[in-house]
Tab-separated table of C-alpha atoms in Angstrom:
chain	number	residue	atom	x	y	z
A	1	VAL	CA	-5.264	-12.781	-20.605
A	2	SER	CA	-3.032	-10.602	-22.952
A	3	VAL	CA	0.562	-9.662	-21.643
A	4	GLY	CA	2.749	-7.044	-23.475
A	5	GLY	CA	6.556	-7.271	-23.303
A	6	SER	CA	8.055	-5.363	-20.424
A	7	THR	CA	4.796	-4.706	-18.985
A	8	GLN	CA	3.850	-5.111	-15.251
A	9	THR	CA	-0.100	-6.164	-14.999
A	10	THR	CA	-2.341	-7.486	-12.186
A	11	PHE	CA	-5.386	-9.533	-13.270
A	12	ILE	CA	-8.066	-9.543	-10.564
A	13	ALA	CA	-11.197	-11.780	-10.754
A	14	SER	CA	-13.711	-10.666	-8.524
A	15	ASP	CA	-17.511	-11.369	-9.924
A	16	ALA	CA	-18.620	-15.103	-9.431
A	17	ALA	CA	-21.563	-14.508	-11.611
A	18	SER	CA	-19.423	-13.601	-14.349
A	19	PRO	CA	-15.941	-14.699	-13.682
A	20	GLN	CA	-13.292	-13.087	-15.717
A	21	PHE	CA	-10.121	-11.111	-15.067
A	22	ALA	CA	-10.097	-7.489	-15.258
A	23	ALA	CA	-6.378	-5.910	-15.970
A	24	PHE	CA	-4.710	-3.429	-13.822
A	25	SER	CA	-1.184	-1.953	-14.894
A	26	ASP	CA	1.500	-1.491	-12.290
A	27	ASN	CA	3.617	1.176	-12.224
A	28	LEU	CA	7.230	-0.042	-10.993
A	29	SER	CA	9.210	2.707	-12.109
A	30	THR	CA	11.774	4.367	-9.700
A	31	THR	CA	10.710	5.935	-6.506
A	32	ALA	CA	12.680	8.320	-4.076
A	33	PHE	CA	14.155	7.107	-1.327
A	34	GLY	CA	11.663	6.863	1.514
A	35	THR	CA	8.667	6.972	-0.682
A	36	SER	CA	6.296	4.228	-1.408
A	37	ARG	CA	3.506	3.956	-4.336
A	38	LEU	CA	-0.061	3.782	-3.516
A	39	ALA	CA	-3.249	2.737	-5.897
A	40	ILE	CA	-6.352	1.380	-4.768
A	41	ILE	CA	-8.731	-0.750	-6.691
A	42	HIS	CA	-12.485	-1.375	-6.117
A	43	ALA	CA	-13.104	-5.112	-6.951
A	44	LEU	CA	-16.174	-5.495	-4.310
A	45	SER	CA	-18.260	-7.330	-5.960
A	46	GLY	CA	-21.744	-5.760	-6.765
A	47	GLY	CA	-20.592	-2.808	-4.628
A	48	SER	CA	-21.437	0.578	-5.402
A	49	SER	CA	-18.919	3.608	-5.673
A	50	VAL	CA	-16.946	4.027	-2.507
A	51	SER	CA	-14.602	6.463	-1.104
A	52	VAL	CA	-11.457	6.300	1.303
A	53	GLN	CA	-10.751	8.472	4.476
A	54	LEU	CA	-8.047	8.856	6.748
A	55	ALA	CA	-9.167	6.957	9.973
A	56	GLU	CA	-5.992	8.610	12.114
A	57	SER	CA	-4.323	11.641	11.547
A	58	VAL	CA	-0.878	11.664	9.401
A	59	VAL	CA	1.684	14.274	8.360
A	60	LEU	CA	2.363	14.645	4.376
A	61	GLY	CA	4.774	17.249	3.344
A	62	GLY	CA	5.066	18.396	6.552
A	63	ALA	CA	1.322	19.307	6.706
A	64	ALA	CA	-0.934	17.207	9.387
A	65	GLN	CA	-3.973	15.406	7.318
A	66	GLU	CA	-6.686	14.939	10.033
A	67	ALA	CA	-9.004	12.076	10.567
A	68	GLY	CA	-11.904	11.906	8.735
A	69	THR	CA	-9.957	13.853	5.290
A	70	THR	CA	-11.144	12.108	2.140
A	71	ILE	CA	-8.223	11.078	0.128
A	72	VAL	CA	-10.170	9.102	-2.406
A	73	PRO	CA	-13.677	10.930	-3.456
A	74	GLU	CA	-15.003	8.196	-5.419
A	75	ILE	CA	-13.860	5.084	-7.118
A	76	ALA	CA	-16.729	2.662	-9.036
A	77	TYR	CA	-16.406	-1.075	-9.144
A	78	GLY	CA	-13.852	-2.562	-11.401
A	79	ALA	CA	-11.720	0.982	-11.347
A	80	LYS	CA	-8.097	2.053	-9.934
A	81	PHE	CA	-7.935	5.411	-8.340
A	82	GLY	CA	-4.325	7.090	-8.455
A	83	GLU	CA	-0.790	6.050	-7.975
A	84	PHE	CA	0.285	8.133	-4.828
A	85	ASP	CA	3.948	8.319	-3.860
A	86	LEU	CA	4.039	8.851	-0.303
A	87	PRO	CA	6.201	8.837	2.560
A	88	ALA	CA	6.793	5.256	3.931
A	89	GLN	CA	4.593	4.895	6.935
A	90	THR	CA	1.233	2.917	8.207
A	91	TYR	CA	-1.975	4.943	7.087
A	92	VAL	CA	-4.802	3.690	8.424
A	93	VAL	CA	-8.037	4.358	6.681
A	94	ASP	CA	-11.591	3.499	6.281
A	95	VAL	CA	-13.887	2.744	3.220
A	96	LEU	CA	-17.309	4.151	2.812
A	97	PRO	CA	-20.068	3.865	-0.043
A	98	VAL	CA	-19.980	7.051	-1.454
A	99	GLY	CA	-22.403	9.394	-0.092
A	100	SER	CA	-22.965	7.751	3.151
A	101	SER	CA	-21.459	7.743	6.960
A	102	ASP	CA	-22.016	3.641	7.119
A	103	VAL	CA	-18.292	2.206	7.133
A	104	LEU	CA	-17.664	-0.892	4.998
A	105	LEU	CA	-14.426	-1.298	6.195
A	106	ASP	CA	-12.869	0.435	9.437
A	107	ASP	CA	-8.885	1.270	10.734
A	108	VAL	CA	-7.434	-0.574	7.638
A	109	ALA	CA	-3.752	-0.151	8.183
A	110	LEU	CA	-2.041	0.242	5.224
A	111	ALA	CA	2.099	-0.322	6.315
A	112	LEU	CA	3.948	1.139	3.253
A	113	THR	CA	7.685	0.607	2.666
A	114	SER	CA	9.882	2.414	0.958
A	115	ASN	CA	10.276	1.910	-2.669
A	116	THR	CA	7.749	-0.394	-2.840
A	117	SER	CA	4.696	-0.148	-5.457
A	118	TYR	CA	1.427	-1.091	-3.680
A	119	MET	CA	-2.112	-1.890	-4.849
A	120	ALA	CA	-4.975	-2.191	-1.915
A	121	VAL	CA	-7.325	-4.231	-3.215
A	122	VAL	CA	-11.194	-4.035	-1.834
A	123	TYR	CA	-12.665	-7.219	-2.662
A	124	GLY	CA	-15.579	-9.736	-1.442
A	125	THR	CA	-18.861	-8.591	-1.114
A	126	ALA	CA	-20.999	-5.822	0.665
A	127	SER	CA	-21.751	-7.975	3.438
A	128	ASN	CA	-18.052	-9.305	3.882
A	129	PRO	CA	-15.545	-6.551	2.313
A	130	GLN	CA	-11.922	-7.343	2.565
A	131	VAL	CA	-8.647	-5.416	1.694
A	132	LEU	CA	-5.497	-7.022	0.224
A	133	LEU	CA	-2.462	-5.313	0.062
A	134	LEU	CA	-0.254	-6.398	-3.204
A	135	ALA	CA	3.283	-5.116	-3.064
A	136	ALA	CA	6.316	-5.237	-5.725
A	137	ALA	CA	9.621	-3.660	-5.356
A	138	THR	CA	9.911	-0.166	-7.735
A	139	ILE	CA	13.057	-0.608	-10.264
A	140	PRO	CA	16.018	0.518	-8.371
A	141	ALA	CA	17.536	3.852	-8.994
A	142	ASP	CA	21.241	3.719	-10.379
A	143	ASP	CA	24.147	2.722	-7.327
A	144	THR	CA	21.844	1.473	-5.218
A	145	GLY	CA	21.832	-2.093	-3.396
A	146	LEU	CA	18.619	-3.845	-2.886
A	147	VAL	CA	18.258	-5.135	1.087
A	148	ARG	CA	15.403	-6.895	2.838
A	149	PHE	CA	14.746	-6.550	6.334
A	150	VAL	CA	13.189	-9.752	8.558
A	151	HIS	CA	11.899	-8.995	11.926
A	152	GLY	CA	12.615	-12.712	13.307
A	153	ILE	CA	11.948	-11.685	17.192
A	154	VAL	CA	9.245	-14.109	18.053
A	155	ASP	CA	6.420	-12.721	19.622
A	156	GLY	CA	7.861	-9.416	19.475
A	157	PRO	CA	6.199	-6.130	18.928
A	158	THR	CA	5.413	-4.667	15.420
A	159	VAL	CA	8.058	-2.168	14.428
A	160	ASP	CA	9.378	0.379	12.004
A	161	ILE	CA	12.851	0.588	10.279
A	162	VAL	CA	14.429	3.591	10.150
A	163	VAL	CA	17.315	4.337	7.887
A	164	ASN	CA	19.154	7.779	8.047
A	165	GLU	CA	16.165	8.964	10.154
A	166	THR	CA	13.591	8.118	7.596
A	167	ILE	CA	10.930	5.521	7.958
A	168	ILE	CA	11.830	2.902	4.992
A	169	ALA	CA	9.126	0.048	6.418
A	170	ALA	CA	6.368	0.530	8.607
A	171	GLY	CA	4.423	-1.941	10.676
A	172	LEU	CA	6.943	-4.986	10.343
A	173	THR	CA	5.760	-8.094	12.140
A	174	PRO	CA	7.652	-11.132	12.760
A	175	ASP	CA	5.921	-12.972	10.099
A	176	THR	CA	6.300	-10.821	7.234
A	177	PRO	CA	9.397	-9.903	5.672
A	178	THR	CA	10.025	-6.716	3.515
A	179	GLU	CA	10.234	-6.674	-0.453
A	180	HIS	CA	13.926	-5.610	-1.619
A	181	ILE	CA	14.248	-2.029	-0.710
A	182	ALA	CA	16.741	-0.028	-2.722
A	183	LEU	CA	19.384	1.720	-0.704
A	184	PRO	CA	21.896	3.945	-2.015
A	185	SER	CA	25.302	2.400	-2.107
A	186	GLY	CA	27.407	3.368	1.274
A	187	ASP	CA	26.884	3.388	4.763
A	188	HIS	CA	23.863	3.632	6.465
A	189	ASP	CA	22.415	4.283	10.377
A	190	VAL	CA	19.464	1.656	10.711
A	191	SER	CA	17.097	1.876	14.071
A	192	ILE	CA	14.121	-0.509	14.862
A	193	VAL	CA	11.443	1.437	16.678
A	194	ALA	CA	8.307	0.632	18.381
A	195	ALA	CA	5.629	1.091	15.198
A	196	GLY	CA	4.268	4.551	15.018
């Protein structure tokens, strides 16, 4: 593999018949408070092109997006789609072969945290598809501090962390802490609420 200075790259090997790494650049530039970044990578070995649809309705920019809405029309094997800056929340999606109603992966929950860049990697085989959500903190803006939230209530419910009435960490479980999240310096009101 070849690595350049001051670069962020994810290397993915996904085909046992031709074991080599494909390189995907990570965008870790600063994101706004309450915003996460998402890219989707098709690494499903031998798989046809796939599309991604919302499995549950969400509100984006004040507008409701209904379940069944296509958010990624087509991704070919070995390709990356988008770098969407989205409100931090949980997005539930389905992954389907392009032009088919047969769902490869259904109800995949992508719990996105503020000031974090994600790659959702669809990998495995057509008969056993999987999703791996990779996360890395984005570069903090000036005059921010980095905080991490840990849900340490054993057998507790999945929760969302809300700061100043904005969700910054969605779907937090007792076994998975957040990455460091950039918060503007100063005081903040923090609430822990049941997920969703």
